[in-house]
CSV table of C-alpha atoms and ligand atoms in Angstrom, one decimal:
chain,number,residue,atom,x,y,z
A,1,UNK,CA,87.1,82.9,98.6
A,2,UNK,CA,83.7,81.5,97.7
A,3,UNK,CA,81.6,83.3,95.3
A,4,UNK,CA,77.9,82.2,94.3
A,5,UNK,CA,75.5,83.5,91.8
A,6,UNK,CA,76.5,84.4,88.3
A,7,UNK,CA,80.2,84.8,89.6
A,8,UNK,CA,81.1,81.6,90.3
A,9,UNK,CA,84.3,79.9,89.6
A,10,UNK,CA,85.6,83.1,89.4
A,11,UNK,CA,88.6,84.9,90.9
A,12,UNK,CA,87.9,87.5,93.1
A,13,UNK,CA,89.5,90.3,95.6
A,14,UNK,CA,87.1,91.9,98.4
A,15,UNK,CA,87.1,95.6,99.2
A,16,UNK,CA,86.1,95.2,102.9
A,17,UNK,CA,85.7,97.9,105.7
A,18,UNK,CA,87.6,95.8,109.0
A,19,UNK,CA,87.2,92.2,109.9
A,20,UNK,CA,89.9,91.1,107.3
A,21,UNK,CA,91.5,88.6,109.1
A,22,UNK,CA,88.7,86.1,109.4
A,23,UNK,CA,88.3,82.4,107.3
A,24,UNK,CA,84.6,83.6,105.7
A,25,UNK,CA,83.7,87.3,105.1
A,26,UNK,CA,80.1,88.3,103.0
A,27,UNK,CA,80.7,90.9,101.0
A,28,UNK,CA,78.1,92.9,98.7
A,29,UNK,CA,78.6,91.8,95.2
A,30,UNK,CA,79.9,95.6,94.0
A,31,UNK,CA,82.8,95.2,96.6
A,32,UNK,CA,84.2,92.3,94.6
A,33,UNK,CA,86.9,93.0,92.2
A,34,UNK,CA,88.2,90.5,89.4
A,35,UNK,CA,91.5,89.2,90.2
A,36,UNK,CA,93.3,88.8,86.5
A,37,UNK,CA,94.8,86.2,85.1
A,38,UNK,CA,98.8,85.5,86.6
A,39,UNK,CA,98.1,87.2,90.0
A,40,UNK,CA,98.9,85.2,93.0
A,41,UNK,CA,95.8,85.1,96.1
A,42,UNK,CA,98.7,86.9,97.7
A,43,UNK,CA,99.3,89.5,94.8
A,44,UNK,CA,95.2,90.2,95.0
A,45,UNK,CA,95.0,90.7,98.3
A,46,UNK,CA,97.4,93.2,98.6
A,47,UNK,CA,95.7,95.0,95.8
A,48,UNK,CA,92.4,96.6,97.0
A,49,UNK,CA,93.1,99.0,99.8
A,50,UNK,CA,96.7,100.2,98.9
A,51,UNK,CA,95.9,100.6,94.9
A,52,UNK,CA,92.6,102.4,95.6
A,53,UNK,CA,94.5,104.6,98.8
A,54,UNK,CA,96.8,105.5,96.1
A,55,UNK,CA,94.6,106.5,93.1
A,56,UNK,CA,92.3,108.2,94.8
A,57,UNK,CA,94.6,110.3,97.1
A,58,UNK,CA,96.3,111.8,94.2
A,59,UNK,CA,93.5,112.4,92.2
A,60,UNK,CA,91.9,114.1,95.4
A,61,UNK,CA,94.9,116.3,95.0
A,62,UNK,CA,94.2,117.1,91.5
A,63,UNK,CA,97.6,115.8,90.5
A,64,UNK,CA,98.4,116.7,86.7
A,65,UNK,CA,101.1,114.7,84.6
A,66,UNK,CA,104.4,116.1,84.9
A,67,UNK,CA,103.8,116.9,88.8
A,68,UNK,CA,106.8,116.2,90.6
A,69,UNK,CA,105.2,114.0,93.7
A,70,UNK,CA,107.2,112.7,96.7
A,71,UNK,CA,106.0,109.6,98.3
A,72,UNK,CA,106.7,109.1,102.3
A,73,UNK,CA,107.5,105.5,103.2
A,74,UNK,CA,107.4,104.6,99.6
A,75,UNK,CA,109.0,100.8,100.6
A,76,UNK,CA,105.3,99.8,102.3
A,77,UNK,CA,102.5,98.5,101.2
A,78,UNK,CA,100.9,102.0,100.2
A,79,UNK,CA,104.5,103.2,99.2
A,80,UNK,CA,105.2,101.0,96.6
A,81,UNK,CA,101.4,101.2,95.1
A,82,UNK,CA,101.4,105.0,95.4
A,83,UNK,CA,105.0,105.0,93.2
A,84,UNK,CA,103.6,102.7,90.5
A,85,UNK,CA,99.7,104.6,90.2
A,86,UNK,CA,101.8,107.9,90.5
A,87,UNK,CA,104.0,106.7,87.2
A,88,UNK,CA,101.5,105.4,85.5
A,89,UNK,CA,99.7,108.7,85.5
A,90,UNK,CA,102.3,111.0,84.4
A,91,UNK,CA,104.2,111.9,87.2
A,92,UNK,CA,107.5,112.2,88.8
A,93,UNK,CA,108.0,110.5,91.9
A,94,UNK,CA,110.7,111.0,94.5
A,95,UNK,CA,110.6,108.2,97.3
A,96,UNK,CA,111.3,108.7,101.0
A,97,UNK,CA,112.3,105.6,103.5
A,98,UNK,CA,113.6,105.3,106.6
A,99,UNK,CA,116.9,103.0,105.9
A,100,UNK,CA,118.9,102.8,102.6
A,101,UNK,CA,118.2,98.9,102.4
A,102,UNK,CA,114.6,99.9,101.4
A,103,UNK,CA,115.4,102.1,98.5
A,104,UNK,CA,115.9,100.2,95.6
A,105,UNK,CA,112.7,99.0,94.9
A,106,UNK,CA,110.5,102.1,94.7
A,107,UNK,CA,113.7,102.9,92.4
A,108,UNK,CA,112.7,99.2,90.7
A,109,UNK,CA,109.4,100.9,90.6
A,110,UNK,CA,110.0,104.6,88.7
A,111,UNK,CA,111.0,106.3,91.4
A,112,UNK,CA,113.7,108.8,90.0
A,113,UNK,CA,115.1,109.8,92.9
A,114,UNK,CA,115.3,107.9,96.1
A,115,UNK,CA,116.3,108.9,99.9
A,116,UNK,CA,116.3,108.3,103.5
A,117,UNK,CA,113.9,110.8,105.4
A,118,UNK,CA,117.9,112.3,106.9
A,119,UNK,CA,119.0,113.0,103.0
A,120,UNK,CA,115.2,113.9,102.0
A,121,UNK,CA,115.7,117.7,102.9
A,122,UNK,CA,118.4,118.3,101.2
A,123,UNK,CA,117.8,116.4,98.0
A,124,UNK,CA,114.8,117.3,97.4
A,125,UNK,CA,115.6,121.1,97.8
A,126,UNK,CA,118.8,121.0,95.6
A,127,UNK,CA,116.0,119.2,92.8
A,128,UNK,CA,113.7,122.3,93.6
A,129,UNK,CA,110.9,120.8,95.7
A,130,UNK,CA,107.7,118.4,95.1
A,131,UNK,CA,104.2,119.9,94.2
A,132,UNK,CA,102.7,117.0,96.3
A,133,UNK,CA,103.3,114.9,99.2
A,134,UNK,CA,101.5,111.8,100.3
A,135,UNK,CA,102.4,111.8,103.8
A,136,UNK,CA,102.0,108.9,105.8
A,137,UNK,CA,104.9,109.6,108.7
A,138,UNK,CA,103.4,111.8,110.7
A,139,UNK,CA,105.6,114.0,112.2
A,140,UNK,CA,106.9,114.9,109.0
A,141,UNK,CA,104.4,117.0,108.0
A,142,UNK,CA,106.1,120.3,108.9
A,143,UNK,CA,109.3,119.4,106.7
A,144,UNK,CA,107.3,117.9,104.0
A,145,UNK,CA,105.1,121.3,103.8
A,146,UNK,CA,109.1,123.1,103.4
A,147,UNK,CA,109.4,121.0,100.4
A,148,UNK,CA,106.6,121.8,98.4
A,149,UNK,CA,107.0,124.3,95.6
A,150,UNK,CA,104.3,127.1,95.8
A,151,UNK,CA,100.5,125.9,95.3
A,152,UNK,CA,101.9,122.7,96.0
A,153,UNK,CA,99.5,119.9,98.2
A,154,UNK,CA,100.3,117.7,100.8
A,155,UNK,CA,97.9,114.7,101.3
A,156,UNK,CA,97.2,113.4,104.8
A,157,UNK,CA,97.1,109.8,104.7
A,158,UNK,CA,98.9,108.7,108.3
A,159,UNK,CA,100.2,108.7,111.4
A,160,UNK,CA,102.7,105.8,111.1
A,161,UNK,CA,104.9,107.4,113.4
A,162,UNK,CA,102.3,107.9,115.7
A,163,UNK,CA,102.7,111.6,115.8
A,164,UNK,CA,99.8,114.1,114.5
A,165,UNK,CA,101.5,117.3,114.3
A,166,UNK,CA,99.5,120.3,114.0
A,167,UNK,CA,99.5,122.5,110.7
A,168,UNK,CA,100.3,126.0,111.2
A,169,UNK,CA,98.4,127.7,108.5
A,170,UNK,CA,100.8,130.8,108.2
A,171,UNK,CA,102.6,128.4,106.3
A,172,UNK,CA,100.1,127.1,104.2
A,173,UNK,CA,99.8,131.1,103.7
A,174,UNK,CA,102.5,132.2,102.2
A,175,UNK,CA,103.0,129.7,99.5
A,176,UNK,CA,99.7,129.0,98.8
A,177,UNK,CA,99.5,125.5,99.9
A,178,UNK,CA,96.7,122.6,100.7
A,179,UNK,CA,96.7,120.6,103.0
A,180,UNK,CA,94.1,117.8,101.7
A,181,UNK,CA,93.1,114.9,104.2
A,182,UNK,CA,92.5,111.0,102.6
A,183,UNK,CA,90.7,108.6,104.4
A,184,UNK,CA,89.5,105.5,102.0
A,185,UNK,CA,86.9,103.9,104.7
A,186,UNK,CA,84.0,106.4,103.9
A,187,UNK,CA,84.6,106.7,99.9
A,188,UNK,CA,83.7,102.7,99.7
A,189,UNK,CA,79.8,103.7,99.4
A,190,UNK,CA,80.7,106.3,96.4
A,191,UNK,CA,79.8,104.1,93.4
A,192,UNK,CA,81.0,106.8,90.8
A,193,UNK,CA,84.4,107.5,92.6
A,194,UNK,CA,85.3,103.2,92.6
A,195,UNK,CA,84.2,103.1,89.0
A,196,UNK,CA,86.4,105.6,88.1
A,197,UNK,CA,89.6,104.6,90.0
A,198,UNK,CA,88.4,100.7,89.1
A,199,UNK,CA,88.7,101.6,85.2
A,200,UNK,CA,92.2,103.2,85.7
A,201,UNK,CA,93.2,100.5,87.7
A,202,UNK,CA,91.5,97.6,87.2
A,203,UNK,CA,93.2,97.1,83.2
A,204,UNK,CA,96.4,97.6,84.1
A,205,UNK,CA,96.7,95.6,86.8
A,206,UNK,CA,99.1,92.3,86.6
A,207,UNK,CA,100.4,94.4,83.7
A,208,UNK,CA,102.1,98.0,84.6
A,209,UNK,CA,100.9,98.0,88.0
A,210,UNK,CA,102.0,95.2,90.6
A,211,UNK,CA,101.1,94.6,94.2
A,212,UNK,CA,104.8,94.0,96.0
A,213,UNK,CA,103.9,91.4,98.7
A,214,UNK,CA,106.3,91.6,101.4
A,215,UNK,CA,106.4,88.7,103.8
A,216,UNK,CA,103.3,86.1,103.8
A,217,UNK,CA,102.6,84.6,107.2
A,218,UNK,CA,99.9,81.9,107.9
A,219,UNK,CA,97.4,81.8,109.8
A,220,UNK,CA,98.3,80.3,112.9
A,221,UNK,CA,101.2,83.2,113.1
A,222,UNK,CA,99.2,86.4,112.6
A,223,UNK,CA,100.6,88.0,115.7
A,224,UNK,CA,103.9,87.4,114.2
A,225,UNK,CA,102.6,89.2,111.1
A,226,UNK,CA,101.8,92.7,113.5
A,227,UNK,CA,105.1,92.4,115.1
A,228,UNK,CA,106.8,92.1,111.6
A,229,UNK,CA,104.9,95.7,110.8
A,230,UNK,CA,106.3,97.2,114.2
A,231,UNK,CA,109.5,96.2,113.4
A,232,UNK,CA,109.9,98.2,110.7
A,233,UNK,CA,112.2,96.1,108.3
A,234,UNK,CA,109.6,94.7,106.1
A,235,UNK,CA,109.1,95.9,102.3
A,236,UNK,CA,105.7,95.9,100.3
A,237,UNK,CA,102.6,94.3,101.8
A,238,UNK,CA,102.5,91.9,104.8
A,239,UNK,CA,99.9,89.1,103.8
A,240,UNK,CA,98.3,86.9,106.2
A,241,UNK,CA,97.6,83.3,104.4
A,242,UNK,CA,94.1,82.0,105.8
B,1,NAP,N1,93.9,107.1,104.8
B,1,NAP,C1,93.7,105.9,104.3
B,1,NAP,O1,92.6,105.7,103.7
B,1,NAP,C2,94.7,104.9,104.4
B,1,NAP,C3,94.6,103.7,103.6
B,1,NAP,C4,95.7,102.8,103.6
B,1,NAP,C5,96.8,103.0,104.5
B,1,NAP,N2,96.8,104.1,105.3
B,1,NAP,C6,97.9,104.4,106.2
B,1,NAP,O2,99.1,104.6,105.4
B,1,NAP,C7,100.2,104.1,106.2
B,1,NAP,C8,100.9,103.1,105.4
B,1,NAP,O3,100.1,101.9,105.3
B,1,NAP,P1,100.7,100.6,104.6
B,1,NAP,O4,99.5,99.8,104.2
B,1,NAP,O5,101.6,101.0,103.5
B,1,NAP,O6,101.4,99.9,105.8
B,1,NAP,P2,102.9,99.3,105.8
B,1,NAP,O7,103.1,98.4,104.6
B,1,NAP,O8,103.0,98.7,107.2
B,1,NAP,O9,103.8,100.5,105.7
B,1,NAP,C9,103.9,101.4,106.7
B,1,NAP,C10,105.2,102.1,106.5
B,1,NAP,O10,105.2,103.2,107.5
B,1,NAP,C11,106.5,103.5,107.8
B,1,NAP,N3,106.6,103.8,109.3
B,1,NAP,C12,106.9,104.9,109.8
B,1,NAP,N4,106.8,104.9,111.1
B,1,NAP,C13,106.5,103.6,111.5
B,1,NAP,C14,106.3,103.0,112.7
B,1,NAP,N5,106.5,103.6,113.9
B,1,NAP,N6,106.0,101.7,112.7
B,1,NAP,C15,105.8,101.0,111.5
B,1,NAP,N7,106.0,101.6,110.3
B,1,NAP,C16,106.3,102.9,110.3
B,1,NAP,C17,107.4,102.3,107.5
B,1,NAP,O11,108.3,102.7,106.4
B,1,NAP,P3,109.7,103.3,106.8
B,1,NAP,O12,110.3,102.4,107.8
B,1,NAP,O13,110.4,103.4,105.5
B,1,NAP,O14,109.3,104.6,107.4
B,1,NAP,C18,106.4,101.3,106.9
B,1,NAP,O15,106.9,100.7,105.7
B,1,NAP,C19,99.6,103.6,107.5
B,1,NAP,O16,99.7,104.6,108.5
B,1,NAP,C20,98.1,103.3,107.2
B,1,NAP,O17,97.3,103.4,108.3
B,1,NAP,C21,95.8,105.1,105.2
């Protein structure tokens, strides 16, 4: 990336809203974020979106070391950022995947307990439930909302699965539960809120948080790169290379 004005020569990652997939973007110069020393292009790129989702959808959730939070799809790009940010600030994490092969590395990541959405149920109950979910599945939502402990949160990130299923709030009722929704796109403008997260994030990147780059396609085979996310095998982030 090019960057003029007092920034130049330096190494930079872009917060940008869409259009990511493009050889020149123009970004405003608070949108930039210093890429530290020993991080690949690739590592930086995955950084941004899925480090900020992360943060801030926990802290949204007023999530207080010692929590016991189970992460949906915790292999992805989000996953694996969401495991590390939820260690770093105190918590427990318990990491959900769809196949077994995927498992090991939120475990690489602090996950203490790891499990395919089929043994989730179960293992989670005989641990005593989660006081926070970060869902990202979907359809999960009424299972995941089973697990939580009372006054327990469940943070609606996703539809991967590409099922919105609707809350009943006799549920939420009778364990006095939240359902709290995330959406990054619209907390880009909130200078405070990105400072914050930025100086939580921002010095311990490279260091005790990591971006997990999954498969790095170039340019010329981006449409390989989307069918690589439908299929479903990848782990961590799936970079384009421009
Ligand atoms: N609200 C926000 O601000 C925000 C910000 C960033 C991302 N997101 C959302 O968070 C989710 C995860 O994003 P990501 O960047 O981590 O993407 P990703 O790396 O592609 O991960 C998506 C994960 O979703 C799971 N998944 C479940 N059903 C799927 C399906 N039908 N097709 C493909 N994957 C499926 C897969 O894990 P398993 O195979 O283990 O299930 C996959 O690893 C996405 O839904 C994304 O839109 C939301």
């Amino acid at each position: 990336m090019e960057v003029v004005g007092q920034a130049e020569g330096r190494r930079y990652a872009a917060l940008i809203g869409q259009g990511g997939l493009a050889e020149r973007v123009a970004v405003p110069r608070e949108a930039l974020l210093p890429v530290p020393e020993g991080l690949s292009p690739e590592e930086a790129a995955s950084f941004p979106v899925s480090f900020l989702t992360a943060y801030l959808a926990l802290k949204q959730a007023g999530v207080r070391p010692g929590e016991r939070v189970l992460v949906q799809a915790a292999a992805g790009a989000l996953g694996t950022a969401a495991v590390q940010v939820a260690r770093a600030l105190g918590l427990e994490v318990v990491a959900a995947a769809s196949r077994a092969e995927k498992l090991a590395l939120p475990q690489s990541l602090g996950a203490g307990l790891a499990a395919t959405y089929e043994e989730l149920p179960e293992k989670v109950r005989a641990l005593g439930g989660v006081d926070l979910v970060l869902e990202v599945r979907g359809k999960a939502v009424e299972e995941s909302l089973s697990l939580l402990r009372p006054k327990g949160r469940l943070v609606y990130i996703g539809a991967a699965e590409g099922e919105v299923v609707p809350v009943n709030p006799l549920r939420l009722m009778r364990k006095n539960l939240s359902v709290v929704g995330f959406w990054l796109s619209p907390l880009l403008g909130e200078k405070p809120l990105l400072e914050e997260a930025l100086a939580f994030l921002l010095p311990r990147l490279g260091k005790t948080l990591r971006p997990v780059v999954g498969k790095v396609f170039p340019f010329a085979e981006a449409e390989a790169a989307f069918q690589a996310l439908l299929d479903r095998g990848h782990v961590g982030k799936i970079v384009v290379r421009l």
